[in-house]
Amino acid sequence: EAQVTQNPRYLITVTGKKLTVTCSQNMNHEYMSWYRQDPGLGLRQIYYSMNVEVTDKGDVPEGYKVSRKEKRNFPLILESPSPNQTSLYFCASSLGPRGYGYTFGSGTRLTVV
Amino acid sequence: QQPVQSPQAVILREGEDAVINCSSSKALYSVHWYRQKHGEAPVFLMILLKGGEQKGHDKISASFNEKKQQSSLYLTASQLSYSGTYFCGTEKVSGAGSYQLTFGKGTKLSVIP
């Protein structure tokens, strides 16, 4: 089944404790992206990647890191999480950087206390 | 810059029609439409490309006015399953961020019996 897999689904952590949210897709998609979703703000893009080793900042990149060492994987790293990073996170992938629909993962609900 | 969606929310009875609008201040390459049900990931509905035709899927269709940078999503003879939050996403023609999909804040659609 074609899908984007995120782990974990739920995560509660403490301020300052580094964490990684994994994202993997099995569709051979070139483009991958991370979004955060907050009430009333919609989906805001954090980082995106157009291919292996090619990443770029989205609209809200502060406090996040990403890497794209393999085509299928695009982990999101929070090196020192803070409470304002409490949010619902979605990974998405598409065939190319423009003009293609996105497939979203199931989401990761992160709480930083 | 996020596209602007209207209305923010709408309540329909089964069988009624609805229109959701999306407008941008930037020249657009494409407009995407997604539906998100409560507690789930956004699901791709359709994409409208610059220079392309109006799209349709069952009783849901959309149009794209390139000159006005506006798109509309039409839901006809609504069903209970249409309930959810609808997001438009836009890709710019050129310039910084032209490989990003920027979402509006969403329109919450509720269909009641």
Coordinates of N, CA, C and O in Angstrom, one line a residue, chain A residues 2-4 6 23 25 27 29-36 43-50 56-59 68 74 90-106, chain B residues 29-36 41-49 87-92 97-103:
Chain A
A2 N 0.6 2.2 -0.9 CA 1.3 3.4 -1.0 C 1.0 4.3 0.3 O -0.1 4.6 0.5
Q3 N 2.1 4.7 1.0 CA 1.8 5.4 2.2 C 3.0 6.2 2.7 O 4.1 5.9 2.3
V4 N 2.7 7.2 3.6 CA 3.7 7.9 4.3 C 3.6 7.5 5.8 O 2.5 7.6 6.3
Q6 N 4.7 7.9 9.7 CA 5.3 8.7 10.7 C 5.4 8.0 12.0 O 4.4 7.3 12.3
C23 N 9.9 9.9 9.4 CA 9.0 9.9 8.3 C 9.6 9.1 7.1 O 10.7 9.3 6.7
Q25 N 8.5 7.2 3.2 CA 7.5 7.0 2.2 C 7.9 5.9 1.2 O 9.1 5.7 1.0
M27 N 6.7 5.4 -2.0 CA 6.2 5.7 -3.4 C 7.3 6.3 -4.3 O 7.0 6.7 -5.4
H29 N 8.8 9.0 -4.1 CA 8.6 10.4 -4.3 C 9.9 11.2 -4.1 O 10.6 10.9 -3.2
E30 N 10.0 12.2 -5.0 CA 11.2 13.1 -4.8 C 11.1 14.1 -3.8 O 12.0 14.5 -3.1
Y31 N 9.9 14.7 -3.6 CA 9.6 15.8 -2.8 C 9.0 15.4 -1.4 O 8.1 14.6 -1.4
M32 N 9.6 15.9 -0.3 CA 9.0 15.6 1.0 C 9.0 16.9 1.8 O 9.8 17.8 1.5
S33 N 8.1 16.9 2.8 CA 7.9 18.2 3.5 C 7.4 17.9 4.9 O 6.7 16.9 5.1
W34 N 7.7 18.8 5.8 CA 7.1 18.8 7.1 C 6.2 20.0 7.4 O 6.6 21.1 7.0
Y35 N 5.0 19.7 8.0 CA 4.1 20.8 8.4 C 3.8 20.7 9.8 O 3.8 19.6 10.4
R36 N 3.4 21.8 10.5 CA 2.8 21.8 11.8 C 1.4 22.4 11.7 O 1.2 23.3 10.8
L43 N -2.2 24.7 8.3 CA -0.9 24.0 8.1 C 0.2 24.9 7.7 O 0.1 25.6 6.7
R44 N 1.3 24.9 8.4 CA 2.4 25.8 8.1 C 3.6 24.9 7.8 O 4.0 24.0 8.6
Q45 N 4.3 25.2 6.8 CA 5.4 24.4 6.3 C 6.7 24.7 7.2 O 7.1 25.9 7.3
I46 N 7.4 23.7 7.6 CA 8.6 23.8 8.4 C 9.8 23.7 7.5 O 10.6 24.7 7.5
Y47 N 10.0 22.6 6.9 CA 11.1 22.4 5.9 C 10.6 21.6 4.8 O 9.6 20.9 4.9
Y48 N 11.3 21.6 3.7 CA 11.0 20.7 2.6 C 12.3 20.3 1.9 O 13.3 20.8 2.1
S49 N 12.1 19.2 1.1 CA 13.3 18.6 0.4 C 12.9 18.2 -1.0 O 11.9 17.5 -1.2
M50 N 13.6 18.7 -2.0 CA 13.3 18.4 -3.3 C 14.0 17.1 -3.8 O 13.7 16.6 -4.9
D56 N 15.4 22.7 2.3 CA 15.3 24.2 2.3 C 14.2 24.5 3.4 O 13.4 23.7 3.7
K57 N 14.3 25.8 3.9 CA 13.4 26.2 5.0 C 12.1 26.6 4.4 O 11.9 27.1 3.3
G58 N 11.1 26.2 5.2 CA 9.7 26.7 4.9 C 9.4 28.0 5.6 O 10.3 28.8 5.8
D59 N 8.2 28.1 6.1 CA 7.8 29.4 6.7 C 8.1 29.5 8.2 O 8.1 30.6 8.7
R68 N 18.1 14.6 4.7 CA 17.5 13.7 3.6 C 18.7 13.0 3.0 O 19.3 13.3 2.0
F74 N 12.8 11.2 5.7 CA 12.9 12.6 6.0 C 12.6 12.9 7.4 O 11.6 13.4 7.8
F90 N 2.8 16.9 10.6 CA 2.5 16.1 9.5 C 3.7 16.1 8.5 O 4.2 17.1 8.2
C91 N 4.0 14.9 8.1 CA 5.0 14.7 7.0 C 4.2 14.5 5.7 O 3.1 13.8 5.8
A92 N 4.7 15.0 4.6 CA 4.0 14.8 3.3 C 5.0 14.5 2.2 O 6.1 15.0 2.3
S93 N 4.5 13.8 1.2 CA 5.4 13.6 0.0 C 4.6 13.8 -1.3 O 3.4 13.6 -1.3
S94 N 5.4 14.1 -2.3 CA 4.7 14.2 -3.6 C 5.8 13.8 -4.7 O 7.0 13.8 -4.5
L95 N 5.2 13.5 -5.9 CA 6.1 13.0 -7.0 C 7.2 14.0 -7.4 O 8.3 13.7 -7.7
G96 N 6.8 15.3 -7.3 CA 7.8 16.3 -7.7 C 7.5 17.6 -6.9 O 6.6 17.7 -6.2
P97 N 8.4 18.6 -7.1 CA 8.3 19.8 -6.3 C 7.1 20.7 -6.7 O 6.7 21.5 -5.8
R98 N 6.5 20.6 -7.8 CA 5.4 21.4 -8.2 C 4.4 20.6 -9.0 O 4.8 19.8 -9.8
G99 N 3.1 21.0 -8.8 CA 2.1 20.4 -9.7 C 1.6 19.0 -9.4 O 0.9 18.4 -10.3
Y100 N 1.9 18.5 -8.2 CA 1.5 17.2 -7.9 C 0.9 17.2 -6.5 O 1.3 17.9 -5.6
G101 N -0.2 16.3 -6.3 CA -0.8 16.3 -5.0 C 0.1 15.7 -4.0 O 1.0 14.9 -4.3
Y102 N -0.2 16.0 -2.7 CA 0.6 15.6 -1.6 C -0.1 14.4 -0.9 O -1.3 14.4 -0.8
T103 N 0.7 13.4 -0.5 CA 0.2 12.3 0.4 C 0.7 12.6 1.8 O 2.0 12.8 2.0
F104 N -0.2 12.7 2.8 CA 0.2 13.0 4.2 C 0.4 11.7 5.0 O -0.4 10.7 4.8
G105 N 1.3 11.8 6.0 CA 1.3 10.8 7.0 C 0.2 11.0 8.0 O -0.5 12.0 7.9
S106 N 0.1 10.1 9.0 CA -1.0 10.1 9.9 C -0.9 11.1 11.0 O -1.8 11.4 11.7
Chain B
Y29 N 0.9 29.2 -9.7 CA 1.1 28.1 -10.6 C 0.0 27.0 -10.5 O -0.4 26.4 -11.5
S30 N -0.4 26.8 -9.3 CA -1.4 25.8 -9.0 C -2.2 26.1 -7.8 O -1.7 26.8 -6.9
V31 N -3.4 25.5 -7.7 CA -4.2 25.5 -6.5 C -4.5 24.0 -6.1 O -5.0 23.3 -7.0
H32 N -4.3 23.6 -4.9 CA -4.7 22.3 -4.4 C -5.9 22.4 -3.5 O -6.0 23.4 -2.8
W33 N -6.6 21.3 -3.4 CA -7.7 21.2 -2.4 C -7.6 19.9 -1.7 O -7.4 18.9 -2.3
Y34 N -7.7 20.0 -0.3 CA -7.6 18.9 0.6 C -8.8 18.9 1.5 O -9.3 19.9 1.9
R35 N -9.1 17.7 2.0 CA -10.2 17.6 3.1 C -9.5 16.8 4.3 O -8.9 15.8 4.1
Q36 N -9.8 17.4 5.4 CA -9.3 16.7 6.7 C -10.5 16.4 7.6 O -11.2 17.4 8.0
A41 N -5.4 12.7 8.9 CA -4.5 13.5 8.0 C -5.3 14.2 6.9 O -6.4 13.6 6.5
P42 N -4.8 15.3 6.4 CA -5.5 15.8 5.1 C -5.4 14.8 4.0 O -4.4 14.1 3.9
V43 N -6.4 14.8 3.2 CA -6.5 14.0 2.0 C -6.6 14.8 0.8 O -7.5 15.7 0.7
F44 N -5.8 14.5 -0.2 CA -5.8 15.3 -1.5 C -7.1 15.0 -2.3 O -7.5 13.9 -2.4
L45 N -7.7 16.1 -2.7 CA -8.9 16.0 -3.5 C -8.6 16.3 -5.0 O -8.9 15.4 -5.8
M46 N -8.0 17.4 -5.3 CA -7.7 17.7 -6.7 C -6.7 18.9 -6.7 O -6.5 19.6 -5.8
I47 N -6.1 19.0 -7.9 CA -5.2 20.1 -8.2 C -5.6 20.8 -9.5 O -6.0 20.1 -10.4
L48 N -5.5 22.1 -9.5 CA -5.8 22.9 -10.7 C -4.5 23.6 -11.1 O -4.0 24.4 -10.3
L49 N -4.1 23.4 -12.3 CA -2.9 24.0 -12.8 C -3.1 25.2 -13.6 O -4.2 25.3 -14.3
F87 N -9.1 22.6 3.0 CA -8.0 23.5 2.9 C -7.6 23.7 1.4 O -7.6 22.7 0.7
C88 N -7.4 24.9 1.1 CA -6.7 25.1 -0.2 C -5.3 25.3 0.0 O -4.8 25.8 1.1
G89 N -4.5 25.0 -1.0 CA -3.0 25.2 -0.9 C -2.6 25.8 -2.2 O -3.1 25.4 -3.3
T90 N -1.7 26.7 -2.2 CA -1.2 27.4 -3.4 C 0.3 27.3 -3.6 O 1.1 27.3 -2.7
E91 N 0.6 27.2 -4.9 CA 2.0 27.2 -5.3 C 2.2 28.4 -6.2 O 1.4 28.6 -7.1
K92 N 3.2 29.2 -5.9 CA 3.5 30.4 -6.7 C 4.1 30.1 -8.0 O 4.8 29.1 -8.2
G97 N 10.1 30.8 -2.5 CA 9.0 30.0 -2.0 C 8.2 29.3 -3.1 O 7.1 28.8 -2.9
S98 N 8.6 29.4 -4.4 CA 7.8 28.8 -5.5 C 7.8 27.3 -5.5 O 7.0 26.7 -6.3
Y99 N 8.6 26.7 -4.6 CA 8.5 25.2 -4.5 C 7.9 24.8 -3.2 O 8.1 23.8 -2.7
Q100 N 7.1 25.7 -2.6 CA 6.4 25.5 -1.4 C 4.9 25.4 -1.7 O 4.4 26.2 -2.5
L101 N 4.2 24.6 -0.9 CA 2.7 24.6 -0.9 C 2.3 25.2 0.3 O 2.5 24.7 1.4
T102 N 1.6 26.4 0.2 CA 1.2 27.2 1.3 C -0.3 27.1 1.5 O -1.1 27.3 0.5
F103 N -0.8 26.7 2.7 CA -2.2 26.4 2.9 C -2.9 27.6 3.5 O -2.3 28.4 4.3

